[in-house]
PDB file of C-alpha atoms in Angstrom:
ATOM      1  CA  MET A   1      77.981  81.158 127.355  1.00 86.00           C
ATOM      2  CA  ALA A   2      75.193  81.717 125.744  1.00 95.00           C
ATOM      3  CA  HIS A   3      72.586  80.092 123.618  1.00 97.00           C
ATOM      4  CA  TYR A   4      71.730  82.307 120.760  1.00 97.00           C
ATOM      5  CA  ASP A   5      68.689  81.166 117.949  1.00 97.00           C
ATOM      6  CA  LEU A   6      68.909  84.579 115.183  1.00 98.00           C
ATOM      7  CA  HIS A   7      68.308  85.000 111.994  1.00 98.00           C
ATOM      8  CA  THR A   8      70.378  87.080 109.446  1.00 98.00           C
ATOM      9  CA  ASP A   9      68.400  90.261 109.297  1.00 97.00           C
ATOM     10  CA  GLU A  10      68.842  90.820 113.449  1.00 96.00           C
ATOM     11  CA  LEU A  11      72.712  90.865 112.968  1.00 96.00           C
ATOM     12  CA  LYS A  12      73.353  93.857 112.420  1.00 96.00           C
ATOM     13  CA  THR A  13      71.094  95.142 115.915  1.00 96.00           C
ATOM     14  CA  PHE A  14      72.088  91.932 117.998  1.00 96.00           C
ATOM     15  CA  ALA A  15      75.779  91.135 117.113  1.00 97.00           C
ATOM     16  CA  PRO A  16      77.783  94.300 119.432  1.00 97.00           C
ATOM     17  CA  LYS A  17      75.901  91.600 122.184  1.00 97.00           C
ATOM     18  CA  LEU A  18      77.314  88.620 121.275  1.00 98.00           C
ATOM     19  CA  ARG A  19      79.936  87.633 124.020  1.00 97.00           C
ATOM     20  CA  ALA A  20      83.049  85.551 122.599  1.00 96.00           C
ATOM     21  CA  GLY A  21      82.251  81.823 123.948  1.00 95.00           C
ATOM     22  CA  ASP A  22      78.378  82.394 122.516  1.00 97.00           C
ATOM     23  CA  THR A  23      77.523  80.088 120.577  1.00 96.00           C
ATOM     24  CA  VAL A  24      74.641  80.761 118.153  1.00 97.00           C
ATOM     25  CA  THR A  25      72.332  79.701 115.446  1.00 97.00           C
ATOM     26  CA  LEU A  26      71.597  81.450 112.093  1.00 98.00           C
ATOM     27  CA  THR A  27      68.745  81.442 109.947  1.00 98.00           C
ATOM     28  CA  GLY A  28      68.295  83.251 106.872  1.00 98.00           C
ATOM     29  CA  THR A  29      71.301  84.793 104.564  1.00 98.00           C
ATOM     30  CA  LEU A  30      74.566  83.549 103.822  1.00 98.00           C
ATOM     31  CA  TYR A  31      77.431  84.863 101.413  1.00 98.00           C
ATOM     32  CA  THR A  32      80.890  83.122 100.477  1.00 97.00           C
ATOM     33  CA  ALA A  33      83.410  85.078  99.787  1.00 97.00           C
ATOM     34  CA  ARG A  34      87.209  84.339  99.330  1.00 97.00           C
ATOM     35  CA  ASP A  35      89.659  86.307  98.704  1.00 96.00           C
ATOM     36  CA  ALA A  36      89.838  86.905  95.470  1.00 97.00           C
ATOM     37  CA  ALA A  37      86.103  87.362  95.234  1.00 98.00           C
ATOM     38  CA  HIS A  38      87.395  90.124  98.014  1.00 98.00           C
ATOM     39  CA  LYS A  39      89.547  91.982  96.186  1.00 98.00           C
ATOM     40  CA  ARG A  40      87.352  92.105  93.552  1.00 98.00           C
ATOM     41  CA  ILE A  41      84.328  93.580  96.134  1.00 98.00           C
ATOM     42  CA  VAL A  42      86.838  96.514  97.410  1.00 98.00           C
ATOM     43  CA  ALA A  43      87.726  96.786  93.740  1.00 98.00           C
ATOM     44  CA  ALA A  44      84.591  98.236  92.893  1.00 98.00           C
ATOM     45  CA  MET A  45      84.656  99.810  96.212  1.00 98.00           C
ATOM     46  CA  ASP A  46      87.602 101.930  94.766  1.00 98.00           C
ATOM     47  CA  ALA A  47      85.515 101.999  91.817  1.00 98.00           C
ATOM     48  CA  GLY A  48      82.540 103.173  92.599  1.00 97.00           C
ATOM     49  CA  GLU A  49      80.676 100.780  91.047  1.00 97.00           C
ATOM     50  CA  PRO A  50      77.464  98.542  92.084  1.00 97.00           C
ATOM     51  CA  LEU A  51      78.733  95.739  95.034  1.00 98.00           C
ATOM     52  CA  PRO A  52      77.886  92.621  94.392  1.00 97.00           C
ATOM     53  CA  PHE A  53      75.333  92.438  97.574  1.00 98.00           C
ATOM     54  CA  PRO A  54      74.411  95.304 100.341  1.00 97.00           C
ATOM     55  CA  LEU A  55      77.105  95.100 102.496  1.00 98.00           C
ATOM     56  CA  GLU A  56      74.691  97.014 105.489  1.00 97.00           C
ATOM     57  CA  GLY A  57      74.271  94.238 108.124  1.00 97.00           C
ATOM     58  CA  ALA A  58      75.817  91.194 105.939  1.00 98.00           C
ATOM     59  CA  ALA A  59      77.040  88.373 107.224  1.00 98.00           C
ATOM     60  CA  ILE A  60      79.871  86.738 105.271  1.00 98.00           C
ATOM     61  CA  TYR A  61      81.054  82.881 105.352  1.00 98.00           C
ATOM     62  CA  TYR A  62      84.773  82.689 104.014  1.00 97.00           C
ATOM     63  CA  ALA A  63      83.840  79.553 102.062  1.00 95.00           C
ATOM     64  CA  GLY A  64      84.050  77.900  98.357  1.00 89.00           C
ATOM     65  CA  PRO A  65      81.479  74.793  98.506  1.00 90.00           C
ATOM     66  CA  THR A  66      82.337  71.841  96.204  1.00 88.00           C
ATOM     67  CA  PRO A  67      79.647  70.568  93.532  1.00 88.00           C
ATOM     68  CA  GLU A  68      76.903  69.370  94.841  1.00 87.00           C
ATOM     69  CA  LYS A  69      76.015  65.550  93.910  1.00 87.00           C
ATOM     70  CA  PRO A  70      72.390  64.983  92.334  1.00 89.00           C
ATOM     71  CA  GLY A  71      69.545  65.669  94.740  1.00 87.00           C
ATOM     72  CA  GLN A  72      71.668  68.348  96.743  1.00 89.00           C
ATOM     73  CA  VAL A  73      71.225  71.845  97.174  1.00 92.00           C
ATOM     74  CA  ILE A  74      75.215  72.038  97.287  1.00 92.00           C
ATOM     75  CA  GLY A  75      78.299  70.350  97.873  1.00 90.00           C
ATOM     76  CA  SER A  76      80.948  69.691 101.132  1.00 90.00           C
ATOM     77  CA  VAL A  77      81.210  73.712 102.527  1.00 93.00           C
ATOM     78  CA  GLY A  78      83.713  74.098 104.963  1.00 91.00           C
ATOM     79  CA  PRO A  79      84.649  77.189 106.287  1.00 94.00           C
ATOM     80  CA  THR A  80      88.210  78.224 104.601  1.00 93.00           C
ATOM     81  CA  THR A  81      91.429  80.681 106.788  1.00 95.00           C
ATOM     82  CA  SER A  82      90.120  84.271 107.463  1.00 97.00           C
ATOM     83  CA  GLY A  83      93.277  85.162 107.908  1.00 97.00           C
ATOM     84  CA  ARG A  84      93.439  85.420 103.481  1.00 97.00           C
ATOM     85  CA  MET A  85      90.650  88.245 103.922  1.00 98.00           C
ATOM     86  CA  ASP A  86      92.149  90.351 106.699  1.00 98.00           C
ATOM     87  CA  PRO A  87      93.695  92.388 104.188  1.00 98.00           C
ATOM     88  CA  TYR A  88      90.557  93.782 103.087  1.00 98.00           C
ATOM     89  CA  SER A  89      88.015  92.891 106.037  1.00 98.00           C
ATOM     90  CA  PRO A  90      88.745  96.540 108.134  1.00 98.00           C
ATOM     91  CA  ARG A  91      87.214  97.975 104.823  1.00 98.00           C
ATOM     92  CA  LEU A  92      84.289  95.998 104.528  1.00 98.00           C
ATOM     93  CA  LEU A  93      83.087  95.751 108.171  1.00 98.00           C
ATOM     94  CA  ASP A  94      83.406  99.871 107.878  1.00 98.00           C
ATOM     95  CA  ALA A  95      81.211  99.606 104.909  1.00 98.00           C
ATOM     96  CA  GLY A  96      79.054  98.100 107.036  1.00 98.00           C
ATOM     97  CA  LEU A  97      79.703  94.153 107.138  1.00 98.00           C
ATOM     98  CA  THR A  98      78.254  92.751 110.512  1.00 98.00           C
ATOM     99  CA  CYS A  99      79.619  89.116 110.515  1.00 98.00           C
ATOM    100  CA  MET A 100      82.607  87.110 108.863  1.00 98.00           C
ATOM    101  CA  ILE A 101      82.379  83.251 109.556  1.00 98.00           C
ATOM    102  CA  GLY A 102      85.336  81.133 108.749  1.00 97.00           C
ATOM    103  CA  LYS A 103      88.618  79.238 111.252  1.00 95.00           C
ATOM    104  CA  GLY A 104      92.139  80.858 112.267  1.00 94.00           C
ATOM    105  CA  VAL A 105      92.887  84.064 113.939  1.00 95.00           C
ATOM    106  CA  ARG A 106      92.486  87.004 112.699  1.00 97.00           C
ATOM    107  CA  SER A 107      94.691  90.510 112.470  1.00 97.00           C
ATOM    108  CA  GLN A 108      94.557  93.518 114.502  1.00 97.00           C
ATOM    109  CA  ALA A 109      93.237  95.734 112.341  1.00 98.00           C
ATOM    110  CA  VAL A 110      90.362  92.967 112.038  1.00 98.00           C
ATOM    111  CA  VAL A 111      89.130  93.478 114.774  1.00 97.00           C
ATOM    112  CA  ASP A 112      90.351  97.140 115.663  1.00 98.00           C
ATOM    113  CA  ALA A 113      87.413  97.193 112.688  1.00 98.00           C
ATOM    114  CA  MET A 114      85.223  94.901 114.523  1.00 98.00           C
ATOM    115  CA  GLU A 115      84.838  97.081 117.844  1.00 97.00           C
ATOM    116  CA  ARG A 116      84.366 100.094 115.537  1.00 97.00           C
ATOM    117  CA  ASN A 117      81.729  99.127 113.466  1.00 98.00           C
ATOM    118  CA  GLY A 118      80.288  96.256 116.574  1.00 98.00           C
ATOM    119  CA  GLY A 119      81.200  93.349 114.221  1.00 98.00           C
ATOM    120  CA  VAL A 120      81.482  90.540 115.020  1.00 98.00           C
ATOM    121  CA  TYR A 121      83.350  86.340 114.061  1.00 98.00           C
ATOM    122  CA  LEU A 122      82.158  83.000 114.313  1.00 98.00           C
ATOM    123  CA  VAL A 123      84.375  80.311 113.522  1.00 96.00           C
ATOM    124  CA  ALA A 124      82.770  77.102 111.762  1.00 92.00           C
ATOM    125  CA  ILE A 125      84.359  73.704 112.349  1.00 80.00           C
ATOM    126  CA  GLY A 126      86.851  72.665 110.121  1.00 69.00           C
ATOM    127  CA  GLY A 127      86.660  69.120 108.710  1.00 68.00           C
ATOM    128  CA  ALA A 128      82.418  69.270 109.043  1.00 73.00           C
ATOM    129  CA  GLY A 129      81.223  70.684 105.559  1.00 81.00           C
ATOM    130  CA  ALA A 130      79.459  67.707 104.106  1.00 84.00           C
ATOM    131  CA  VAL A 131      77.499  68.440 107.931  1.00 85.00           C
ATOM    132  CA  LYS A 132      77.467  72.341 107.417  1.00 88.00           C
ATOM    133  CA  ALA A 133      75.980  71.562 103.340  1.00 90.00           C
ATOM    134  CA  GLU A 134      73.344  69.411 105.534  1.00 91.00           C
ATOM    135  CA  SER A 135      71.921  73.575 106.946  1.00 94.00           C
ATOM    136  CA  ILE A 136      72.108  75.287 103.858  1.00 95.00           C
ATOM    137  CA  THR A 137      68.762  74.699 102.009  1.00 95.00           C
ATOM    138  CA  GLY A 138      69.248  77.894  98.562  1.00 96.00           C
ATOM    139  CA  LEU A 139      72.456  79.009  97.029  1.00 96.00           C
ATOM    140  CA  GLU A 140      72.404  81.306  94.677  1.00 96.00           C
ATOM    141  CA  VAL A 141      75.810  82.021  92.463  1.00 96.00           C
ATOM    142  CA  ILE A 142      75.258  86.323  92.321  1.00 98.00           C
ATOM    143  CA  ALA A 143      79.088  87.732  91.247  1.00 98.00           C
ATOM    144  CA  TYR A 144      82.277  86.971  89.770  1.00 98.00           C
ATOM    145  CA  GLU A 145      80.702  83.601  87.896  1.00 96.00           C
ATOM    146  CA  ASP A 146      84.359  83.164  87.214  1.00 97.00           C
ATOM    147  CA  LEU A 147      86.263  82.285  90.421  1.00 96.00           C
ATOM    148  CA  GLY A 148      84.465  79.020  89.888  1.00 93.00           C
ATOM    149  CA  CYS A 149      83.686  77.500  93.216  1.00 91.00           C
ATOM    150  CA  GLU A 150      84.952  81.293  94.918  1.00 94.00           C
ATOM    151  CA  SER A 151      82.346  82.804  93.244  1.00 96.00           C
ATOM    152  CA  VAL A 152      80.535  84.981  95.228  1.00 98.00           C
ATOM    153  CA  LYS A 153      76.753  82.794  96.423  1.00 97.00           C
ATOM    154  CA  ARG A 154      73.615  83.782  98.670  1.00 98.00           C
ATOM    155  CA  LEU A 155      73.061  80.900 101.016  1.00 97.00           C
ATOM    156  CA  THR A 156      70.168  80.222 102.302  1.00 98.00           C
ATOM    157  CA  VAL A 157      70.474  78.519 105.858  1.00 97.00           C
ATOM    158  CA  GLN A 158      68.464  76.697 108.598  1.00 97.00           C
ATOM    159  CA  LYS A 159      69.483  76.329 112.016  1.00 96.00           C
ATOM    160  CA  PHE A 160      73.958  76.919 111.051  1.00 96.00           C
ATOM    161  CA  THR A 161      75.433  76.470 114.319  1.00 95.00           C
ATOM    162  CA  ALA A 162      78.725  78.633 114.968  1.00 96.00           C
ATOM    163  CA  ILE A 163      80.823  79.989 118.270  1.00 96.00           C
ATOM    164  CA  VAL A 164      81.955  83.648 118.920  1.00 97.00           C
ATOM    165  CA  ALA A 165      85.585  83.595 118.147  1.00 97.00           C
ATOM    166  CA  MET A 166      85.778  87.528 118.217  1.00 97.00           C
ATOM    167  CA  ASP A 167      83.367  90.016 119.390  1.00 98.00           C
ATOM    168  CA  CYS A 168      82.985  94.595 118.994  1.00 97.00           C
ATOM    169  CA  VAL A 169      84.621  94.750 123.169  1.00 97.00           C
ATOM    170  CA  GLY A 170      87.905  92.895 122.754  1.00 95.00           C
ATOM    171  CA  GLY A 171      86.367  89.351 123.691  1.00 96.00           C
ATOM    172  CA  ASN A 172      89.222  86.579 121.777  1.00 95.00           C
ATOM    173  CA  LEU A 173      88.421  82.781 122.338  1.00 93.00           C
ATOM    174  CA  TYR A 174      92.357  82.290 120.377  1.00 89.00           C
ATOM    175  CA  ARG A 175      94.149  84.652 122.889  1.00 85.00           C
ATOM    176  CA  ASP A 176      91.868  84.115 126.017  1.00 80.00           C
ATOM    177  CA  GLY A 177      91.155  79.999 125.316  1.00 70.00           C
ATOM    178  CA  ALA A 178      95.205  79.396 124.641  1.00 60.00           C
ATOM    179  CA  ALA A 179      96.329  81.623 127.636  1.00 59.00           C
ATOM    180  CA  GLN A 180      93.098  79.543 130.179  1.00 65.00           C
ATOM    181  CA  TYR A 181      95.204  76.252 128.667  1.00 55.00           C
ATOM    182  CA  ARG A 182      98.040  77.456 130.141  1.00 61.00           C
ATOM    183  CA  ARG A 183      97.200  77.885 133.222  1.00 60.00           C
ATOM    184  CA  ALA A 184      95.572  74.767 133.700  1.00 57.00           C
TER     185      ALA A 184
END
């Protein structure tokens, strides 16, 4: 297991080198999007309409931040269950998405799309949304404002930590970690 300090601009190149169990600290841009936003993004793709952000090399954090308090950039911003994005994720990965951040297991279709495209799935610790908020230095709502906390946001992050849960060569902490536990 290794640790990497990465700028999000490096993810497209570096993601294929990451392995399940590695830890990363990200600085740069993350986009928030949950299932309602994913549905709209895929509909925009189908209609040939502009997307809210370029997918090529992008990193999406599956989160719906709470409103900020005075003096804060953002409220609590913990990860949401990633499986809710599984119907849409393969399509986004095939269109250039590189990194997804959330919590929980992913479907085989998502795993296959990560392998096809050199993508990576990171997990952030659930229940630590207030701590995650400390790494966010900027926030801008960029699409689907009517979705409220589930609107698409561009986050500027500094030292946002996560763990590689699934990599593009078949490494999977959910599967392999459970197998190790059963053997122990």
